[in-house]
Amino acid sequence: MTARACDSCRRRKVKCDGSAVCANCRTSQLHCQYTIPSRKRGPKVSRTVPLHDAPPPATIHTPSPTTQTDNGESQLWPSPTTRQYHAEFGNSFALSGSSPGFAPGNMTQKAQAIRDDLLQLITSALTPVSALEAVNSCIDLYMQYTFPTAPSVHEPTLRASALSFFSSTNTADVFQGHTRLEEIQNLRAFALLIALCASVSSVMPESLLAYRQVLAKPCLDASREIMRSIEDFDIAQPNSTSIAVRLFHSNALEHITGDSTLCYYILGQATLLIRSMRLHDEEALKSHDAIEAQLLRSLFWQIYAADQASACLRNRPFFLHELLFDGELSVRPHGESIIPMVDPAKLWSGDVFEERMLIGFHFLPRLWSSAAKLLSGIRIYGKENLGADKTHLIQKYMGFLGILDRLPHWLQAANVIISRDDSEGTQFQKTAFWTQRCTILVTFQCLRLVILQQCVDCKVWDVMGLNDEALTLSMVKIGIVNDFLQTLDDIPFIYLQIKGEPTASILAGVQRIRRVGSVLLQILDNVTDEIIVMRAEHYFARILDILAKLDSKSSAVLAELKELNPARFESSRALGESTTFLDLLSHQPP
């Protein structure tokens, strides 16, 4: 074993061979250097000595929320209980009855017990599948289906973490480090890994991950417990893991519990970290190494797109408006060169593939940002400037429509269809590009409807080249809905399933589909033309079919809506109850 690791391997917590240019740096195309001073090994008690660059123990550790004992006294940790597990999302992960008690400052001992219980739970529930195999399957699925539209992780580091934390041969204290700072880095790495597992297993259909329900809730609970123990430090000294973990928590919570309020709150924490780290400014990234800088860039653009989606759909407050930045929005899509994020050992890895994925990914923030600026302009015009020149709005609308004119050839339908003759690497790449194409097109068609409705509400129909004839507007809406459904028909169904449901995510396919359903209900409630009504009812039935087939919390409610007989539907329209249906479609059921 080498006596010293290079700077990059030390930061990433991976094994280094100690050569002049180590194998990891050669693979990742990083500058290999040994500038961080070696730390002397000493007795275990020396690890409690505070570092100059880290807060004292009392401020690093954040205890779990207090609970009340039977006599009304508060305690830091709930009494240990024997864990019982069933393969359902509703069951929580808890420390086993054999776990020792914890002093508030003993982070690594607590984390070790959480890890051991999680490992035992997964191993006992998934025999003969090992915990390491299950975790690596989650990483595989993330890299295949989620990474193309959310490049939030560095795959080699994730793989190394999985081997370190879930190898059956590793029974040592996996969180111990030479310093408290190293121990916190280990805790962060573990929290990120199992947060990813929770997010993936909460959204992937059973056809892709048969044991999804075994992993989702326990991994989420364990990751949140780890993050609570280091919350003060993590907020005071955030990094890319701080943001990515919160994104995964938000996504998993929405799917597992349906608690949109908590989901928004956690996403809001990630957004505030983006602001506090000034990630809108390219200069702020220069103090980070190449991999960390690229992760921070991708996370900024992902959350920026989600924030712009909130501005468009007006479903929650938004915080990343460019007027609020203390300077221009200058962060670039990538650094001076493409930093590999995919495991270089994989057949599909390579600079060309990763560069193309980045280009496809950045279509999403461009779409949302362009639509947000247009919709904001329309709302301001409708309130203050009726009768003024609308040329600037027309130009913004044409700019929005023109974004897809620049869709690159590898995202065109003909180039993403998988054939039997394709190699494994080619199939992986085409699947990744299919995922991007699905998200881009569904988002574009949904935004067309949102923009049209805003033009109608603000009486600026001519921005889209229309007039104020109600029949004309309804015909255009029906035409856009037809384009939207045609887009869904052209996409393999699996890509809709993996998009998920969270209203806080730019990836949420279900929310876009529900939005179109609400437009159809408005047409059915307000239009009398028989042909348009007939088409709207036909499209509405197709929307319900799609949503009922998707593995989402809204499926059961929407299936019940479809089972309403026509007479009931007509009478409810006559009584003015269509708003109830609209609410059911537009909002997440409890």
PDB file of N, CA, C and O in Angstrom, residues 351-380:
ATOM      1  N   ASP A 351     -14.766  11.125 -24.764  1.00  0.00           N
ATOM      2  CA  ASP A 351     -14.957  12.575 -24.778  1.00  0.00           C
ATOM      3  C   ASP A 351     -16.111  12.993 -25.685  1.00  0.00           C
ATOM      4  O   ASP A 351     -16.877  13.902 -25.348  1.00  0.00           O
ATOM      5  N   VAL A 352     -16.246  12.346 -26.850  1.00  0.00           N
ATOM      6  CA  VAL A 352     -17.298  12.731 -27.785  1.00  0.00           C
ATOM      7  C   VAL A 352     -18.667  12.471 -27.172  1.00  0.00           C
ATOM      8  O   VAL A 352     -19.569  13.322 -27.229  1.00  0.00           O
ATOM      9  N   PHE A 353     -18.832  11.317 -26.555  1.00  0.00           N
ATOM     10  CA  PHE A 353     -20.112  10.979 -25.922  1.00  0.00           C
ATOM     11  C   PHE A 353     -20.451  11.963 -24.814  1.00  0.00           C
ATOM     12  O   PHE A 353     -21.581  12.468 -24.736  1.00  0.00           O
ATOM     13  N   GLU A 354     -19.487  12.270 -23.965  1.00  0.00           N
ATOM     14  CA  GLU A 354     -19.767  13.168 -22.843  1.00  0.00           C
ATOM     15  C   GLU A 354     -20.021  14.593 -23.320  1.00  0.00           C
ATOM     16  O   GLU A 354     -20.869  15.302 -22.768  1.00  0.00           O
ATOM     17  N   GLU A 355     -19.316  15.019 -24.348  1.00  0.00           N
ATOM     18  CA  GLU A 355     -19.567  16.363 -24.892  1.00  0.00           C
ATOM     19  C   GLU A 355     -20.969  16.447 -25.479  1.00  0.00           C
ATOM     20  O   GLU A 355     -21.681  17.445 -25.282  1.00  0.00           O
ATOM     21  N   ARG A 356     -21.397  15.402 -26.173  1.00  0.00           N
ATOM     22  CA  ARG A 356     -22.745  15.396 -26.748  1.00  0.00           C
ATOM     23  C   ARG A 356     -23.820  15.355 -25.655  1.00  0.00           C
ATOM     24  O   ARG A 356     -24.862  16.002 -25.783  1.00  0.00           O
ATOM     25  N   MET A 357     -23.564  14.607 -24.601  1.00  0.00           N
ATOM     26  CA  MET A 357     -24.529  14.592 -23.490  1.00  0.00           C
ATOM     27  C   MET A 357     -24.664  15.970 -22.862  1.00  0.00           C
ATOM     28  O   MET A 357     -25.772  16.393 -22.507  1.00  0.00           O
ATOM     29  N   LEU A 358     -23.542  16.686 -22.696  1.00  0.00           N
ATOM     30  CA  LEU A 358     -23.607  18.026 -22.122  1.00  0.00           C
ATOM     31  C   LEU A 358     -24.407  18.968 -23.014  1.00  0.00           C
ATOM     32  O   LEU A 358     -25.195  19.784 -22.530  1.00  0.00           O
ATOM     33  N   ILE A 359     -24.204  18.866 -24.315  1.00  0.00           N
ATOM     34  CA  ILE A 359     -24.951  19.717 -25.249  1.00  0.00           C
ATOM     35  C   ILE A 359     -26.446  19.430 -25.138  1.00  0.00           C
ATOM     36  O   ILE A 359     -27.275  20.350 -25.076  1.00  0.00           O
ATOM     37  N   GLY A 360     -26.822  18.153 -25.105  1.00  0.00           N
ATOM     38  CA  GLY A 360     -28.230  17.798 -24.967  1.00  0.00           C
ATOM     39  C   GLY A 360     -28.819  18.254 -23.648  1.00  0.00           C
ATOM     40  O   GLY A 360     -29.944  18.763 -23.596  1.00  0.00           O
ATOM     41  N   PHE A 361     -28.044  18.096 -22.569  1.00  0.00           N
ATOM     42  CA  PHE A 361     -28.513  18.514 -21.243  1.00  0.00           C
ATOM     43  C   PHE A 361     -28.840  19.999 -21.213  1.00  0.00           C
ATOM     44  O   PHE A 361     -29.835  20.417 -20.619  1.00  0.00           O
ATOM     45  N   HIS A 362     -28.035  20.825 -21.875  1.00  0.00           N
ATOM     46  CA  HIS A 362     -28.216  22.270 -21.777  1.00  0.00           C
ATOM     47  C   HIS A 362     -29.377  22.796 -22.620  1.00  0.00           C
ATOM     48  O   HIS A 362     -29.713  23.981 -22.516  1.00  0.00           O
ATOM     49  N   PHE A 363     -30.022  21.932 -23.408  1.00  0.00           N
ATOM     50  CA  PHE A 363     -31.260  22.354 -24.062  1.00  0.00           C
ATOM     51  C   PHE A 363     -32.360  22.608 -23.031  1.00  0.00           C
ATOM     52  O   PHE A 363     -33.244  23.440 -23.246  1.00  0.00           O
ATOM     53  N   LEU A 364     -32.316  21.894 -21.901  1.00  0.00           N
ATOM     54  CA  LEU A 364     -33.376  22.029 -20.894  1.00  0.00           C
ATOM     55  C   LEU A 364     -33.355  23.394 -20.213  1.00  0.00           C
ATOM     56  O   LEU A 364     -34.389  24.080 -20.184  1.00  0.00           O
ATOM     57  N   PRO A 365     -32.231  23.852 -19.636  1.00  0.00           N
ATOM     58  CA  PRO A 365     -32.252  25.209 -19.066  1.00  0.00           C
ATOM     59  C   PRO A 365     -32.525  26.286 -20.103  1.00  0.00           C
ATOM     60  O   PRO A 365     -33.133  27.309 -19.789  1.00  0.00           O
ATOM     61  N   ARG A 366     -32.111  26.067 -21.356  1.00  0.00           N
ATOM     62  CA  ARG A 366     -32.401  27.053 -22.408  1.00  0.00           C
ATOM     63  C   ARG A 366     -33.900  27.145 -22.667  1.00  0.00           C
ATOM     64  O   ARG A 366     -34.448  28.247 -22.815  1.00  0.00           O
ATOM     65  N   LEU A 367     -34.574  26.006 -22.743  1.00  0.00           N
ATOM     66  CA  LEU A 367     -36.024  26.012 -22.958  1.00  0.00           C
ATOM     67  C   LEU A 367     -36.756  26.709 -21.818  1.00  0.00           C
ATOM     68  O   LEU A 367     -37.588  27.594 -22.042  1.00  0.00           O
ATOM     69  N   TRP A 368     -36.442  26.308 -20.593  1.00  0.00           N
ATOM     70  CA  TRP A 368     -37.145  26.876 -19.443  1.00  0.00           C
ATOM     71  C   TRP A 368     -36.835  28.353 -19.266  1.00  0.00           C
ATOM     72  O   TRP A 368     -37.728  29.148 -18.952  1.00  0.00           O
ATOM     73  N   SER A 369     -35.585  28.733 -19.469  1.00  0.00           N
ATOM     74  CA  SER A 369     -35.211  30.138 -19.304  1.00  0.00           C
ATOM     75  C   SER A 369     -35.876  31.009 -20.364  1.00  0.00           C
ATOM     76  O   SER A 369     -36.402  32.090 -20.068  1.00  0.00           O
ATOM     77  N   SER A 370     -35.870  30.540 -21.611  1.00  0.00           N
ATOM     78  CA  SER A 370     -36.492  31.301 -22.690  1.00  0.00           C
ATOM     79  C   SER A 370     -37.993  31.457 -22.445  1.00  0.00           C
ATOM     80  O   SER A 370     -38.555  32.554 -22.608  1.00  0.00           O
ATOM     81  N   ALA A 371     -38.648  30.376 -22.041  1.00  0.00           N
ATOM     82  CA  ALA A 371     -40.086  30.440 -21.777  1.00  0.00           C
ATOM     83  C   ALA A 371     -40.387  31.331 -20.571  1.00  0.00           C
ATOM     84  O   ALA A 371     -41.364  32.093 -20.578  1.00  0.00           O
ATOM     85  N   ALA A 372     -39.553  31.270 -19.534  1.00  0.00           N
ATOM     86  CA  ALA A 372     -39.782  32.082 -18.339  1.00  0.00           C
ATOM     87  C   ALA A 372     -39.698  33.567 -18.654  1.00  0.00           C
ATOM     88  O   ALA A 372     -40.509  34.377 -18.179  1.00  0.00           O
ATOM     89  N   LYS A 373     -38.718  33.953 -19.460  1.00  0.00           N
ATOM     90  CA  LYS A 373     -38.577  35.363 -19.825  1.00  0.00           C
ATOM     91  C   LYS A 373     -39.760  35.824 -20.676  1.00  0.00           C
ATOM     92  O   LYS A 373     -40.269  36.943 -20.502  1.00  0.00           O
ATOM     93  N   LEU A 374     -40.200  34.966 -21.596  1.00  0.00           N
ATOM     94  CA  LEU A 374     -41.348  35.312 -22.426  1.00  0.00           C
ATOM     95  C   LEU A 374     -42.614  35.448 -21.579  1.00  0.00           C
ATOM     96  O   LEU A 374     -43.351  36.435 -21.708  1.00  0.00           O
ATOM     97  N   LEU A 375     -42.872  34.489 -20.717  1.00  0.00           N
ATOM     98  CA  LEU A 375     -44.081  34.522 -19.893  1.00  0.00           C
ATOM     99  C   LEU A 375     -44.073  35.713 -18.939  1.00  0.00           C
ATOM    100  O   LEU A 375     -45.108  36.346 -18.717  1.00  0.00           O
ATOM    101  N   SER A 376     -42.913  36.024 -18.384  1.00  0.00           N
ATOM    102  CA  SER A 376     -42.817  37.200 -17.517  1.00  0.00           C
ATOM    103  C   SER A 376     -43.130  38.470 -18.295  1.00  0.00           C
ATOM    104  O   SER A 376     -43.861  39.348 -17.812  1.00  0.00           O
ATOM    105  N   GLY A 377     -42.613  38.573 -19.522  1.00  0.00           N
ATOM    106  CA  GLY A 377     -42.892  39.735 -20.357  1.00  0.00           C
ATOM    107  C   GLY A 377     -44.365  39.859 -20.695  1.00  0.00           C
ATOM    108  O   GLY A 377     -44.930  40.963 -20.694  1.00  0.00           O
ATOM    109  N   ILE A 378     -45.005  38.721 -20.968  1.00  0.00           N
ATOM    110  CA  ILE A 378     -46.436  38.742 -21.290  1.00  0.00           C
ATOM    111  C   ILE A 378     -47.254  39.194 -20.080  1.00  0.00           C
ATOM    112  O   ILE A 378     -48.182  40.002 -20.200  1.00  0.00           O
ATOM    113  N   ARG A 379     -46.911  38.706 -18.901  1.00  0.00           N
ATOM    114  CA  ARG A 379     -47.655  39.085 -17.690  1.00  0.00           C
ATOM    115  C   ARG A 379     -47.499  40.571 -17.384  1.00  0.00           C
ATOM    116  O   ARG A 379     -48.470  41.247 -17.016  1.00  0.00           O
ATOM    117  N   ILE A 380     -46.284  41.073 -17.523  1.00  0.00           N
ATOM    118  CA  ILE A 380     -46.055  42.500 -17.274  1.00  0.00           C
ATOM    119  C   ILE A 380     -46.825  43.344 -18.288  1.00  0.00           C
ATOM    120  O   ILE A 380     -47.464  44.342 -17.928  1.00  0.00           O
TER     121      ILE A 380
END
